[in-house]
């Protein structure tokens, strides 16, 4: 059975004390679902978050990393640095990284390789912009994002890859893809994987939906057969909302 996952992307929010308070709120709430739970604080708070969540079943993941192992890349963080503070999973290719920091498919392919070479798990994000959706190009855009960054990989690499479909027009906008739109795209993504790697791989990869998921819509989105969880932004900043989404499974 595919893993169900709910990951909270805290983005550039929460200083150290805010991070610690949010974590202590999260630890008070009872998890009633089987979903794996992850949270992604900023780089400066990763170590404290790992320590604070050590005996919990919430995994701490990173929001980004560089593809090089080390060297003259001022301001960047490598996979081995993340691992050295206990982080084993990294989000790559978030649309904000693509839009504001010019991350390209080629760069993301290198980041994916670096993460996998370091035995890390990758949550790989992609999704179309509003103009693509309006012009009916959304499937082509998504297909090329996946192909360009991932299709050089061996089938076995997909054991360590989680996909996150996040239509850009639904991120932080309050506008959510309808459960049917999410299901249609997730089924298309699975078909794209199956065409290249076969059904066994395609049926084993978890595909998360992201974009304005909240307690009021999580259950309906998660009820769709090809939606295996969510990548949650805004609603992940409030412990009760985040766990309402986790427990929607
Ligand atoms: P949102 O963000 O839930 O605030 O729309 C999702 C994301 O960017 O991962």
Tab-separated table of C-alpha atoms and ligand atoms in Angstrom:
chain	number	residue	atom	x	y	z
A	1	UNK	CA	0.000	0.000	0.000
A	2	UNK	CA	1.202	3.504	-0.754
A	3	UNK	CA	2.299	5.679	2.129
A	4	UNK	CA	-0.080	8.420	3.139
A	5	UNK	CA	1.804	11.562	4.078
A	6	UNK	CA	0.903	14.980	5.393
A	7	UNK	CA	3.800	17.430	5.353
A	8	UNK	CA	3.728	20.979	6.707
A	9	UNK	CA	5.863	23.469	4.807
A	10	UNK	CA	6.494	26.340	7.194
A	11	UNK	CA	8.270	28.390	4.515
A	12	UNK	CA	10.078	31.518	5.823
A	13	UNK	CA	7.972	31.705	8.980
A	14	UNK	CA	8.745	31.250	12.669
A	15	UNK	CA	11.922	32.208	14.494
A	16	UNK	CA	13.436	29.818	17.019
A	17	UNK	CA	11.053	30.496	19.884
A	18	UNK	CA	8.009	30.435	17.588
A	19	UNK	CA	9.253	27.159	16.128
A	20	UNK	CA	9.616	25.676	19.603
A	21	UNK	CA	6.127	26.788	20.640
A	22	UNK	CA	4.540	25.394	17.480
A	23	UNK	CA	6.322	22.086	18.054
A	24	UNK	CA	5.157	21.891	21.643
A	25	UNK	CA	1.581	22.543	20.471
A	26	UNK	CA	1.912	19.795	17.846
A	27	UNK	CA	3.177	17.333	20.445
A	28	UNK	CA	0.066	17.847	22.574
A	29	UNK	CA	-2.326	16.747	19.831
A	30	UNK	CA	-3.301	13.127	19.392
A	31	UNK	CA	-2.779	11.653	15.959
A	32	UNK	CA	-5.623	9.367	14.959
A	33	UNK	CA	-4.655	8.632	11.353
A	34	UNK	CA	-2.034	6.343	9.797
A	35	UNK	CA	-0.525	9.155	7.750
A	36	UNK	CA	3.175	9.906	8.125
A	37	UNK	CA	3.582	13.419	9.443
A	38	UNK	CA	6.394	15.794	8.521
A	39	UNK	CA	7.186	19.423	9.215
A	40	UNK	CA	9.653	21.636	7.372
A	41	UNK	CA	11.036	24.500	9.460
A	42	UNK	CA	13.640	26.964	8.150
A	43	UNK	CA	17.303	25.934	8.044
A	44	UNK	CA	18.219	27.758	11.266
A	45	UNK	CA	15.617	25.819	13.250
A	46	UNK	CA	16.174	22.337	11.858
A	47	UNK	CA	18.477	21.054	14.574
A	48	UNK	CA	16.286	22.301	17.429
A	49	UNK	CA	13.235	20.848	15.714
A	50	UNK	CA	14.941	17.465	15.282
A	51	UNK	CA	15.866	17.425	18.972
A	52	UNK	CA	12.409	18.564	20.106
A	53	UNK	CA	10.635	15.956	17.942
A	54	UNK	CA	13.040	13.109	18.609
A	55	UNK	CA	10.676	10.804	20.487
A	56	UNK	CA	7.588	11.793	18.472
A	57	UNK	CA	6.383	10.381	15.165
A	58	UNK	CA	6.743	13.716	13.394
A	59	UNK	CA	9.680	13.836	10.980
A	60	UNK	CA	11.621	17.047	10.427
A	61	UNK	CA	12.368	17.771	6.769
A	62	UNK	CA	14.197	20.575	4.936
A	63	UNK	CA	12.655	23.032	2.485
A	64	UNK	CA	15.568	23.065	0.035
A	65	UNK	CA	19.244	22.176	-0.422
A	66	UNK	CA	22.091	22.751	-2.868
A	67	UNK	CA	23.292	20.093	-5.295
A	68	UNK	CA	26.997	20.376	-4.499
A	69	UNK	CA	28.534	18.440	-1.644
A	70	UNK	CA	30.490	21.475	-0.377
A	71	UNK	CA	32.558	24.364	-1.703
A	72	UNK	CA	32.281	27.999	-2.725
A	73	UNK	CA	28.487	28.399	-2.703
A	74	UNK	CA	27.930	31.200	-0.211
A	75	UNK	CA	24.694	30.863	1.685
A	76	UNK	CA	23.913	27.344	0.546
A	77	UNK	CA	23.377	24.084	2.450
A	78	UNK	CA	24.310	20.581	1.276
A	79	UNK	CA	22.645	17.199	1.686
A	80	UNK	CA	25.362	15.979	4.043
A	81	UNK	CA	24.893	19.082	6.215
A	82	UNK	CA	21.188	18.317	6.484
A	83	UNK	CA	21.946	14.729	7.370
A	84	UNK	CA	24.449	15.807	10.001
A	85	UNK	CA	21.612	17.468	11.956
A	86	UNK	CA	19.311	14.461	11.581
A	87	UNK	CA	17.287	15.521	8.530
A	88	UNK	CA	16.600	12.658	6.113
A	89	UNK	CA	14.054	14.183	3.731
A	90	UNK	CA	14.133	17.337	1.618
A	91	UNK	CA	11.488	19.248	-0.330
A	92	UNK	CA	12.790	20.134	-3.801
A	93	UNK	CA	11.324	22.173	-6.627
A	94	UNK	CA	8.710	24.138	-4.711
A	95	UNK	CA	7.106	26.663	-7.051
A	96	UNK	CA	8.385	29.538	-4.893
A	97	UNK	CA	11.951	28.259	-5.424
A	98	UNK	CA	11.280	27.992	-9.138
A	99	UNK	CA	9.639	31.439	-9.409
A	100	UNK	CA	11.726	33.594	-7.044
A	101	UNK	CA	15.094	31.819	-7.112
A	102	UNK	CA	15.158	30.732	-10.736
A	103	UNK	CA	15.374	27.027	-10.045
A	104	UNK	CA	15.237	25.193	-13.343
A	105	UNK	CA	14.440	21.589	-14.199
A	106	UNK	CA	18.167	20.974	-14.854
A	107	UNK	CA	19.160	22.350	-11.484
A	108	UNK	CA	16.442	20.306	-9.820
A	109	UNK	CA	17.633	17.132	-11.549
A	110	UNK	CA	21.049	17.747	-9.962
A	111	UNK	CA	19.504	18.410	-6.565
A	112	UNK	CA	17.471	15.215	-6.777
A	113	UNK	CA	20.634	13.268	-7.677
A	114	UNK	CA	22.553	14.801	-4.767
A	115	UNK	CA	19.799	14.017	-2.284
A	116	UNK	CA	19.460	10.406	-3.473
A	117	UNK	CA	23.245	9.940	-3.515
A	118	UNK	CA	23.138	10.903	0.149
A	119	UNK	CA	20.357	8.372	0.820
A	120	UNK	CA	17.854	11.113	1.462
A	121	UNK	CA	14.192	11.018	0.578
A	122	UNK	CA	12.892	13.718	-1.781
A	123	UNK	CA	9.506	15.397	-1.859
A	124	UNK	CA	9.550	16.665	-5.428
A	125	UNK	CA	7.136	19.536	-6.151
A	126	UNK	CA	5.784	20.691	-9.475
A	127	UNK	CA	2.612	22.211	-10.884
A	128	UNK	CA	1.225	24.460	-13.560
A	129	UNK	CA	0.526	28.184	-13.456
A	130	UNK	CA	-2.922	29.664	-13.976
A	131	UNK	CA	-2.183	30.552	-17.615
A	132	UNK	CA	-1.277	26.908	-18.326
A	133	UNK	CA	-4.513	25.709	-16.760
A	134	UNK	CA	-6.553	28.293	-18.695
A	135	UNK	CA	-4.960	27.372	-22.009
A	136	UNK	CA	-5.443	23.668	-21.322
A	137	UNK	CA	-1.675	23.041	-21.207
A	138	UNK	CA	-1.546	21.905	-17.604
A	139	UNK	CA	-0.870	18.237	-18.305
A	140	UNK	CA	1.953	18.992	-20.729
A	141	UNK	CA	3.583	21.391	-18.267
A	142	UNK	CA	3.419	18.889	-15.432
A	143	UNK	CA	4.640	16.057	-17.637
A	144	UNK	CA	7.680	18.032	-18.751
A	145	UNK	CA	8.524	19.118	-15.194
A	146	UNK	CA	8.500	15.476	-14.097
A	147	UNK	CA	10.356	14.158	-17.135
A	148	UNK	CA	13.067	16.811	-17.085
A	149	UNK	CA	13.926	16.443	-13.417
A	150	UNK	CA	13.252	12.758	-12.740
A	151	UNK	CA	13.202	10.577	-15.833
A	152	UNK	CA	16.966	10.076	-15.921
A	153	UNK	CA	16.571	8.034	-12.700
A	154	UNK	CA	16.511	4.259	-12.372
A	155	UNK	CA	13.170	2.773	-11.327
A	156	UNK	CA	14.583	1.840	-7.916
A	157	UNK	CA	15.194	5.528	-7.110
A	158	UNK	CA	11.448	6.038	-6.837
A	159	UNK	CA	11.445	4.204	-3.507
A	160	UNK	CA	12.853	7.446	-2.138
A	161	UNK	CA	10.722	9.901	-4.067
A	162	UNK	CA	7.406	11.402	-3.071
A	163	UNK	CA	5.689	13.632	-5.625
A	164	UNK	CA	3.793	16.772	-4.696
A	165	UNK	CA	1.444	18.255	-7.276
A	166	UNK	CA	0.922	21.897	-6.401
A	167	UNK	CA	-0.922	24.021	-8.956
A	168	UNK	CA	0.692	27.446	-8.584
A	169	UNK	CA	-2.685	29.189	-8.807
A	170	UNK	CA	-3.837	27.370	-5.672
A	171	UNK	CA	-0.830	28.073	-3.434
A	172	UNK	CA	-1.513	30.594	-0.703
A	173	UNK	CA	-4.446	31.982	-2.677
A	174	UNK	CA	-7.301	30.341	-0.816
A	175	UNK	CA	-8.301	28.807	-4.131
A	176	UNK	CA	-8.054	25.015	-4.054
A	177	UNK	CA	-8.116	22.690	-7.010
A	178	UNK	CA	-11.390	20.811	-6.841
A	179	UNK	CA	-11.034	17.241	-5.614
A	180	UNK	CA	-11.842	16.145	-9.188
A	181	UNK	CA	-9.128	18.387	-10.669
A	182	UNK	CA	-6.639	16.986	-8.160
A	183	UNK	CA	-7.681	13.395	-8.874
A	184	UNK	CA	-7.526	13.894	-12.660
A	185	UNK	CA	-4.016	15.319	-12.467
A	186	UNK	CA	-2.802	12.695	-9.996
A	187	UNK	CA	-4.121	9.932	-12.263
A	188	UNK	CA	-2.343	11.591	-15.201
A	189	UNK	CA	0.908	11.750	-13.191
A	190	UNK	CA	0.596	8.065	-12.318
A	191	UNK	CA	-0.011	7.224	-15.967
A	192	UNK	CA	3.072	9.243	-16.957
A	193	UNK	CA	5.127	7.273	-14.420
A	194	UNK	CA	3.628	4.007	-15.570
A	195	UNK	CA	4.454	4.690	-19.241
A	196	UNK	CA	8.096	5.108	-18.330
A	197	UNK	CA	8.629	2.766	-15.375
A	198	UNK	CA	5.651	0.390	-15.390
A	199	UNK	CA	2.691	-0.080	-13.104
A	200	UNK	CA	4.539	-1.394	-10.079
A	201	UNK	CA	6.584	1.779	-9.718
A	202	UNK	CA	3.670	4.042	-10.650
A	203	UNK	CA	1.399	2.434	-8.072
A	204	UNK	CA	3.983	2.613	-5.307
A	205	UNK	CA	4.829	6.333	-5.476
A	206	UNK	CA	2.908	8.590	-3.100
A	207	UNK	CA	1.512	11.688	-4.788
A	208	UNK	CA	0.604	14.558	-2.479
A	209	UNK	CA	-1.639	17.477	-3.347
A	210	UNK	CA	-0.706	20.994	-2.231
A	211	UNK	CA	-2.471	24.330	-2.556
A	212	UNK	CA	-4.802	25.841	0.033
A	213	UNK	CA	-5.544	22.556	1.797
A	214	UNK	CA	-7.387	23.297	5.029
A	215	UNK	CA	-9.368	21.391	7.650
A	216	UNK	CA	-12.598	22.072	5.757
A	217	UNK	CA	-11.497	20.561	2.432
A	218	UNK	CA	-8.825	17.993	3.388
A	219	UNK	CA	-11.114	15.015	3.810
A	220	UNK	CA	-12.709	15.363	0.400
A	221	UNK	CA	-9.371	15.843	-1.363
A	222	UNK	CA	-7.750	12.934	0.492
A	223	UNK	CA	-10.691	10.673	-0.333
A	224	UNK	CA	-9.661	10.600	-3.998
A	225	UNK	CA	-7.960	7.340	-4.972
A	226	UNK	CA	-4.760	8.839	-6.398
A	227	UNK	CA	-4.293	11.500	-3.723
A	228	UNK	CA	-1.966	10.095	-1.074
A	229	UNK	CA	-1.728	13.114	1.181
A	230	UNK	CA	-0.947	16.795	1.236
A	231	UNK	CA	1.774	19.397	1.341
A	232	UNK	CA	0.346	22.080	3.560
A	233	UNK	CA	1.521	25.708	3.738
A	234	UNK	CA	-0.595	28.292	5.572
A	235	UNK	CA	-2.694	25.813	7.540
A	236	UNK	CA	0.451	24.070	8.812
A	237	UNK	CA	1.335	27.114	10.897
A	238	UNK	CA	-1.504	26.439	13.323
A	239	UNK	CA	-1.135	23.176	15.241
A	240	UNK	CA	-4.866	22.451	15.539
A	241	UNK	CA	-5.499	23.112	11.828
A	242	UNK	CA	-2.516	21.030	10.795
A	243	UNK	CA	-3.607	18.066	12.876
A	244	UNK	CA	-7.194	18.417	11.721
A	245	UNK	CA	-5.757	17.886	8.225
A	246	UNK	CA	-3.525	14.975	9.347
A	247	UNK	CA	-6.474	13.342	11.069
A	248	UNK	CA	-8.685	13.838	8.013
A	249	UNK	CA	-7.340	10.512	6.696
B	1	LIG	P1	-0.680	26.711	0.950
B	1	LIG	O1	0.807	26.317	0.480
B	1	LIG	O2	-1.219	25.510	1.688
B	1	LIG	O3	-0.499	27.905	1.848
B	1	LIG	O4	-1.452	27.019	-0.276
B	1	LIG	C1	1.108	25.044	-0.013
B	1	LIG	C2	2.567	24.969	-0.354
B	1	LIG	O5	3.132	25.960	-0.826
B	1	LIG	O6	3.226	23.913	-0.168
